[in-house]
GROMACS .gro file of C-alpha atoms in nm:
model
  325
    1MET     CA    1   0.000  -0.002   0.003
    2ALA     CA    2   0.128   0.348  -0.084
    3ALA     CA    3   0.237   0.563   0.209
    4TRP     CA    4  -0.008   0.838   0.117
    5ALA     CA    5  -0.302   0.588   0.115
    6ARG     CA    6  -0.207   0.476   0.479
    7ALA     CA    7  -0.231   0.843   0.593
    8VAL     CA    8  -0.577   0.909   0.457
    9ARG     CA    9  -0.812   1.008   0.740
   10GLY     CA   10  -1.102   1.180   0.567
   11LEU     CA   11  -1.303   1.213   0.254
   12LEU     CA   12  -1.482   1.516   0.110
   13LEU     CA   13  -1.779   1.417  -0.106
   14ASP     CA   14  -1.952   1.624  -0.373
   15ILE     CA   15  -2.326   1.564  -0.367
   16SER     CA   16  -2.505   1.639  -0.701
   17GLY     CA   17  -2.398   1.402  -0.958
   18VAL     CA   18  -2.202   1.196  -0.707
   19LEU     CA   19  -2.466   1.083  -0.449
   20TYR     CA   20  -2.775   1.171  -0.638
   21ASP     CA   21  -2.920   1.339  -0.953
   22SER     CA   22  -3.136   1.639  -0.865
   23GLY     CA   23  -3.475   1.719  -1.030
   24GLY     CA   24  -3.805   1.538  -1.078
   25GLU     CA   25  -4.108   1.532  -0.859
   26GLY     CA   26  -3.932   1.379  -0.565
   27GLY     CA   27  -3.642   1.632  -0.570
   28GLY     CA   28  -3.394   1.379  -0.713
   29VAL     CA   29  -3.295   1.021  -0.750
   30PRO     CA   30  -3.006   0.858  -0.559
   31ILE     CA   31  -2.723   0.702  -0.760
   32ALA     CA   32  -2.723   0.326  -0.705
   33GLY     CA   33  -2.517   0.217  -0.408
   34SER     CA   34  -2.440   0.571  -0.285
   35ALA     CA   35  -2.651   0.576   0.027
   36GLU     CA   36  -2.513   0.245   0.146
   37ALA     CA   37  -2.153   0.354   0.057
   38VAL     CA   38  -2.193   0.668   0.277
   39ARG     CA   39  -2.299   0.450   0.572
   40ARG     CA   40  -2.004   0.209   0.525
   41ILE     CA   41  -1.756   0.502   0.495
   42LYS     CA   42  -1.884   0.642   0.822
   43ALA     CA   43  -1.870   0.295   0.993
   44SER     CA   44  -1.504   0.250   0.866
   45GLY     CA   45  -1.391   0.536   1.099
   46LEU     CA   46  -1.290   0.769   0.812
   47LYS     CA   47  -1.398   1.126   0.864
   48LEU     CA   48  -1.657   1.254   0.616
   49GLN     CA   49  -1.761   1.600   0.503
   50PHE     CA   50  -2.001   1.687   0.225
   51CYS     CA   51  -1.861   1.965   0.005
   52THR     CA   52  -2.120   2.106  -0.226
   53ASN     CA   53  -2.198   2.406  -0.455
   54GLU     CA   54  -2.570   2.356  -0.398
   55THR     CA   55  -2.737   2.701  -0.408
   56GLN     CA   56  -3.103   2.616  -0.492
   57ALA     CA   57  -3.201   2.566  -0.134
   58THR     CA   58  -3.087   2.643   0.231
   59ARG     CA   59  -2.869   2.380   0.389
   60GLU     CA   60  -3.148   2.275   0.614
   61LYS     CA   61  -3.393   2.215   0.343
   62PHE     CA   62  -3.130   2.050   0.125
   63VAL     CA   63  -3.019   1.808   0.405
   64LYS     CA   64  -3.388   1.728   0.473
   65LYS     CA   65  -3.440   1.626   0.115
   66LEU     CA   66  -3.123   1.399   0.114
   67GLN     CA   67  -3.231   1.236   0.435
   68GLY     CA   68  -3.568   1.162   0.269
   69LEU     CA   69  -3.371   0.996  -0.006
   70GLY     CA   70  -3.202   0.758   0.244
   71PHE     CA   71  -2.876   0.945   0.312
   72ASP     CA   72  -2.725   0.951   0.669
   73ILE     CA   73  -2.628   1.320   0.662
   74SER     CA   74  -2.669   1.622   0.897
   75VAL     CA   75  -2.644   1.992   0.840
   76ALA     CA   76  -2.320   2.017   1.034
   77GLU     CA   77  -2.158   1.779   0.782
   78VAL     CA   78  -2.236   2.000   0.481
   79THR     CA   79  -2.000   2.277   0.360
   80ALA     CA   80  -2.199   2.500   0.121
   81PRO     CA   81  -2.140   2.846  -0.050
   82ALA     CA   82  -2.418   3.045   0.097
   83PRO     CA   83  -2.320   3.037   0.467
   84ALA     CA   84  -1.961   3.114   0.363
   85ALA     CA   85  -2.090   3.409   0.148
   86CYS     CA   86  -2.283   3.542   0.440
   87ARG     CA   87  -1.972   3.542   0.663
   88LEU     CA   88  -1.779   3.729   0.394
   89LEU     CA   89  -2.055   3.994   0.346
   90LYS     CA   90  -2.056   4.059   0.719
   91GLU     CA   91  -1.681   4.079   0.739
   92ARG     CA   92  -1.655   4.342   0.464
   93GLY     CA   93  -1.969   4.534   0.525
   94LEU     CA   94  -2.115   4.446   0.191
   95ARG     CA   95  -2.485   4.481   0.117
   96PRO     CA   96  -2.583   4.244  -0.168
   97HIS     CA   97  -2.821   4.257  -0.453
   98LEU     CA   98  -2.918   3.891  -0.476
   99LEU     CA   99  -2.953   3.701  -0.803
  100VAL     CA  100  -3.020   3.361  -0.652
  101HIS     CA  101  -3.288   3.092  -0.627
  102ASP     CA  102  -3.597   3.183  -0.434
  103ASP     CA  103  -3.540   2.903  -0.194
  104LEU     CA  104  -3.194   3.021  -0.108
  105VAL     CA  105  -3.301   3.377  -0.010
  106PRO     CA  106  -3.373   3.275   0.363
  107GLU     CA  107  -2.991   3.208   0.401
  108PHE     CA  108  -2.946   3.586   0.365
  109ALA     CA  109  -3.216   3.683   0.611
  110ASP     CA  110  -2.972   3.847   0.856
  111ILE     CA  111  -2.778   4.040   0.584
  112ASP     CA  112  -2.842   4.406   0.515
  113LYS     CA  113  -2.967   4.437   0.154
  114THR     CA  114  -3.058   4.799   0.141
  115ASN     CA  115  -2.865   5.020  -0.110
  116PRO     CA  116  -2.668   4.737  -0.251
  117ASN     CA  117  -2.289   4.772  -0.305
  118CYS     CA  118  -2.225   4.428  -0.449
  119VAL     CA  119  -2.403   4.146  -0.639
  120VAL     CA  120  -2.421   3.787  -0.515
  121ILE     CA  121  -2.507   3.540  -0.787
  122GLY     CA  122  -2.597   3.170  -0.741
  123ASP     CA  123  -2.769   2.897  -0.928
  124ALA     CA  124  -3.091   3.095  -0.975
  125ALA     CA  125  -3.253   2.852  -1.218
  126GLU     CA  126  -3.572   3.005  -1.359
  127ASN     CA  127  -3.472   3.339  -1.200
  128PHE     CA  128  -3.198   3.372  -1.470
  129SER     CA  129  -3.426   3.587  -1.688
  130TYR     CA  130  -3.308   3.878  -1.905
  131ALA     CA  131  -3.476   4.128  -1.668
  132ASN     CA  132  -3.304   3.984  -1.355
  133LEU     CA  133  -2.961   3.957  -1.518
  134ASN     CA  134  -2.996   4.318  -1.647
  135GLU     CA  135  -3.091   4.440  -1.300
  136ALA     CA  136  -2.777   4.276  -1.161
  137PHE     CA  137  -2.581   4.438  -1.433
  138ARG     CA  138  -2.716   4.781  -1.365
  139VAL     CA  139  -2.621   4.747  -1.000
  140LEU     CA  140  -2.265   4.644  -1.086
  141ILE     CA  141  -2.209   4.896  -1.361
  142GLY     CA  142  -2.333   5.175  -1.130
  143LEU     CA  143  -2.069   5.101  -0.868
  144GLU     CA  144  -1.735   5.284  -0.863
  145LYS     CA  145  -1.567   4.965  -0.757
  146PRO     CA  146  -1.797   4.675  -0.855
  147VAL     CA  147  -1.793   4.356  -0.647
  148LEU     CA  148  -1.938   4.036  -0.795
  149ILE     CA  149  -1.956   3.738  -0.561
  150SER     CA  150  -2.040   3.405  -0.727
  151LEU     CA  151  -2.150   3.094  -0.532
  152GLY     CA  152  -1.942   2.866  -0.743
  153LYS     CA  153  -1.836   2.878  -1.112
  154GLY     CA  154  -1.959   2.551  -1.266
  155ARG     CA  155  -2.052   2.548  -1.630
  156TYR     CA  156  -2.318   2.285  -1.608
  157TYR     CA  157  -2.461   2.004  -1.391
  158LYS     CA  158  -2.694   1.710  -1.440
  159GLU     CA  159  -3.052   1.670  -1.333
  160THR     CA  160  -3.279   1.369  -1.397
  161ASP     CA  161  -3.401   1.526  -1.724
  162GLY     CA  162  -3.054   1.619  -1.859
  163LEU     CA  163  -2.780   1.874  -1.838
  164LYS     CA  164  -2.845   2.232  -1.696
  165LEU     CA  165  -2.652   2.556  -1.728
  166ASP     CA  166  -2.485   2.633  -1.397
  167VAL     CA  167  -2.406   2.961  -1.238
  168GLY     CA  168  -2.063   3.001  -1.408
  169ALA     CA  169  -2.216   3.076  -1.744
  170TYR     CA  170  -2.411   3.380  -1.608
  171MET     CA  171  -2.121   3.482  -1.392
  172LYS     CA  172  -1.906   3.511  -1.701
  173ALA     CA  173  -2.177   3.717  -1.875
  174LEU     CA  174  -2.165   3.972  -1.593
  175GLU     CA  175  -1.783   3.966  -1.574
  176TYR     CA  176  -1.772   4.053  -1.946
  177ALA     CA  177  -2.032   4.324  -1.934
  178CYS     CA  178  -1.896   4.495  -1.633
  179ASP     CA  179  -1.521   4.434  -1.684
  180VAL     CA  180  -1.501   4.280  -1.346
  181GLU     CA  181  -1.351   3.953  -1.209
  182ALA     CA  182  -1.587   3.758  -0.979
  183GLU     CA  183  -1.485   3.650  -0.633
  184VAL     CA  184  -1.582   3.283  -0.606
  185VAL     CA  185  -1.727   3.153  -0.280
  186GLY     CA  186  -1.748   2.779  -0.330
  187LYS     CA  187  -1.566   2.523  -0.532
  188PRO     CA  188  -1.304   2.554  -0.677
  189ALA     CA  189  -1.190   2.837  -0.452
  190LYS     CA  190  -0.904   2.728  -0.222
  191ALA     CA  191  -1.053   2.891   0.079
  192PHE     CA  192  -1.370   2.693   0.047
  193PHE     CA  193  -1.188   2.362   0.054
  194GLU     CA  194  -0.977   2.486   0.336
  195SER     CA  195  -1.305   2.555   0.531
  196ALA     CA  196  -1.442   2.208   0.458
  197LEU     CA  197  -1.121   2.052   0.575
  198ALA     CA  198  -1.116   2.261   0.889
  199GLU     CA  199  -1.477   2.150   0.960
  200MET     CA  200  -1.371   1.791   0.914
  201GLY     CA  201  -1.048   1.838   1.123
  202VAL     CA  202  -0.821   1.678   0.865
  203PRO     CA  203  -0.526   1.838   0.686
  204PRO     CA  204  -0.514   1.835   0.298
  205GLU     CA  205  -0.248   1.574   0.267
  206GLN     CA  206  -0.465   1.330   0.473
  207ALA     CA  207  -0.791   1.390   0.266
  208ILE     CA  208  -0.938   1.288  -0.065
  209MET     CA  209  -1.202   1.482  -0.264
  210ILE     CA  210  -1.447   1.286  -0.476
  211GLY     CA  211  -1.656   1.471  -0.732
  212ASP     CA  212  -1.797   1.474  -1.084
  213ASP     CA  213  -1.643   1.810  -1.200
  214ILE     CA  214  -1.282   1.782  -1.325
  215VAL     CA  215  -1.227   2.153  -1.271
  216SER     CA  216  -1.428   2.255  -0.963
  217ASP     CA  217  -1.397   1.939  -0.771
  218VAL     CA  218  -1.074   1.766  -0.884
  219GLY     CA  219  -0.868   2.078  -0.989
  220GLY     CA  220  -0.985   2.282  -0.690
  221ALA     CA  221  -0.900   2.015  -0.443
  222GLN     CA  222  -0.558   1.942  -0.590
  223GLN     CA  223  -0.477   2.322  -0.579
  224CYS     CA  224  -0.542   2.294  -0.209
  225GLY     CA  225  -0.301   2.008  -0.173
  226MET     CA  226  -0.539   1.726  -0.163
  227ARG     CA  227  -0.571   1.421  -0.370
  228ALA     CA  228  -0.888   1.400  -0.584
  229VAL     CA  229  -1.100   1.155  -0.776
  230GLN     CA  230  -1.337   1.222  -1.058
  231VAL     CA  231  -1.643   0.995  -1.084
  232ARG     CA  232  -1.817   0.869  -1.387
  233THR     CA  233  -2.168   0.980  -1.289
  234GLY     CA  234  -2.342   1.313  -1.288
  235LYS     CA  235  -2.206   1.553  -1.551
  236TYR     CA  236  -1.913   1.328  -1.651
  237ARG     CA  237  -1.880   1.292  -2.026
  238GLN     CA  238  -1.593   1.087  -2.174
  239HIS     CA  239  -1.570   1.298  -2.483
  240CYS     CA  240  -1.534   1.614  -2.276
  241PHE     CA  241  -1.267   1.485  -2.042
  242THR     CA  242  -0.956   1.581  -2.240
  243GLN     CA  243  -1.096   1.926  -2.319
  244GLU     CA  244  -1.176   1.983  -1.952
  245LEU     CA  245  -0.818   1.887  -1.848
  246LEU     CA  246  -0.702   2.207  -2.042
  247HIS     CA  247  -0.874   2.410  -1.776
  248LEU     CA  248  -0.647   2.268  -1.510
  249THR     CA  249  -0.297   2.397  -1.422
  250PRO     CA  250  -0.002   2.152  -1.479
  251ALA     CA  251   0.008   2.088  -1.091
  252ALA     CA  252  -0.359   1.995  -1.080
  253ASN     CA  253  -0.330   1.788  -1.394
  254GLN     CA  254  -0.103   1.525  -1.230
  255GLY     CA  255  -0.221   1.169  -1.249
  256PHE     CA  256  -0.440   1.203  -1.553
  257HIS     CA  257  -0.383   1.067  -1.896
  258THR     CA  258  -0.359   1.309  -2.190
  259ALA     CA  259  -0.523   1.220  -2.526
  260GLU     CA  260  -0.168   1.150  -2.663
  261GLN     CA  261  -0.080   0.920  -2.377
  262THR     CA  262  -0.406   0.735  -2.430
  263VAL     CA  263  -0.329   0.674  -2.798
  264THR     CA  264   0.034   0.590  -2.768
  265HIS     CA  265   0.050   0.399  -2.437
  266LYS     CA  266  -0.132   0.093  -2.313
  267PRO     CA  267  -0.448   0.197  -2.127
  268ARG     CA  268  -0.375   0.216  -1.752
  269LEU     CA  269  -0.574   0.339  -1.461
  270THR     CA  270  -0.526   0.426  -1.096
  271VAL     CA  271  -0.768   0.249  -0.872
  272LEU     CA  272  -0.831   0.362  -0.521
  273PHE     CA  273  -1.000   0.086  -0.325
  274ILE     CA  274  -1.187   0.121  -0.004
  275VAL     CA  275  -1.157  -0.233   0.118
  276PHE     CA  276  -1.356  -0.382   0.405
  277GLN     CA  277  -1.262  -0.713   0.533
  278ARG     CA  278  -1.556  -0.949   0.542
  279ASP     CA  279  -1.543  -0.996   0.918
  280SER     CA  280  -1.420  -0.653   1.010
  281SER     CA  281  -1.525  -0.292   1.000
  282ASP     CA  282  -1.164  -0.185   0.956
  283CYS     CA  283  -1.104   0.016   0.639
  284VAL     CA  284  -0.793  -0.032   0.430
  285LEU     CA  285  -0.702   0.196   0.147
  286GLN     CA  286  -0.508   0.052  -0.142
  287SER     CA  287  -0.381   0.221  -0.457
  288ASN     CA  288  -0.280   0.024  -0.763
  289SER     CA  289  -0.175   0.101  -1.120
  290VAL     CA  290  -0.307  -0.172  -1.356
  291HIS     CA  291  -0.385  -0.242  -1.703
  292LEU     CA  292  -0.754  -0.243  -1.785
  293SER     CA  293  -0.726  -0.602  -1.882
  294ASP     CA  294  -0.611  -0.687  -1.526
  295VAL     CA  295  -0.914  -0.541  -1.343
  296ASN     CA  296  -1.075  -0.890  -1.314
  297LYS     CA  297  -0.767  -1.032  -1.166
  298LEU     CA  298  -0.785  -0.779  -0.877
  299GLN     CA  299  -1.072  -0.982  -0.731
  300GLU     CA  300  -0.834  -1.266  -0.675
  301LYS     CA  301  -0.590  -1.038  -0.479
  302VAL     CA  302  -0.850  -0.853  -0.263
  303PRO     CA  303  -1.067  -1.073  -0.034
  304PHE     CA  304  -1.359  -0.839  -0.027
  305VAL     CA  305  -1.391  -0.522  -0.234
  306LEU     CA  306  -1.692  -0.321  -0.126
  307LYS     CA  307  -1.656  -0.042  -0.378
  308ALA     CA  308  -1.385   0.116  -0.580
  309PHE     CA  309  -1.318   0.481  -0.689
  310CYS     CA  310  -1.138   0.493  -1.018
  311ALA     CA  311  -0.954   0.801  -1.137
  312SER     CA  312  -0.828   0.832  -1.505
  313SER     CA  313  -0.940   0.950  -1.832
  314LEU     CA  314  -1.035   0.594  -1.926
  315VAL     CA  315  -1.220   0.474  -1.623
  316ASN     CA  316  -1.388   0.721  -1.388
  317CYS     CA  317  -1.657   0.568  -1.192
  318TRP     CA  318  -1.844   0.597  -0.856
  319PHE     CA  319  -1.902   0.295  -0.652
  320ARG     CA  320  -1.816   0.053  -0.926
  321ASP     CA  321  -1.872  -0.288  -0.776
  322PHE     CA  322  -1.607  -0.540  -0.871
  323GLY     CA  323  -1.786  -0.808  -0.678
  324SER     CA  324  -1.722  -0.986  -0.350
  325ARG     CA  325  -1.607  -1.340  -0.289
   0.00000   0.00000   0.00000
């Protein structure tokens, strides 16, 4: 087992696209095996914090929905952008004009919003109308020193009925129109990951981030000094993978195959196993670099593989079950 794997004490989990797909009448559909995996991770003794850019509901309402879907989760275990933004607004004496989802507005109940001197933008969904965007533009363009705070910068995410534009697309429109650079509160901001790690009580070198966004989840976590894994659920698209890698810095791009490597070298992948012995709740982390053709042989080497997280441009999956014996 690699030395870094022995040192792992905690996991940061993204939620949308990793644990469940949002949308639909019930508010979302759990990804197969995810609720059970969360329970087993907690039982293993690993520390766990949920790190999300969710901005369509308050943390309390969001957690209640997830609990209804069968997840063992509490409000204290969720690091989200809106509470962090409120702290920033109070610290700097900022009064926001809000361009956010109606269900997120209660998070800002204690914030002075009279005579706005900044704009806060989140995933406003249907509130992203021309009139609302133009109103936010007018507030910003009228300020001597415009301040735009964005609750994340994702380009798109997945719901049960397909992909949806995320806040990043609208953030870029306001940046361009007002010639201003947004301050991101949420992934991939380094301070946001540091806050999640602090809440979990684990240093970056002893934690792993797991998410479906190669830029916001994987790239952001690696910039913070963590190891990170992209999953093959949610927004993940094989044909977009190489293009998305171009958004990462060289430091954050370590451990991923480029298109050239995929063509000229034998396909390889790095597999991070969370292994539970059949008669024990002890968790063992193992890291292996193997040829794709050797995946089946791993079952002979590992007595009981509950789930596996796979990180590469070739195999990126969440809770892939290689079977138990």
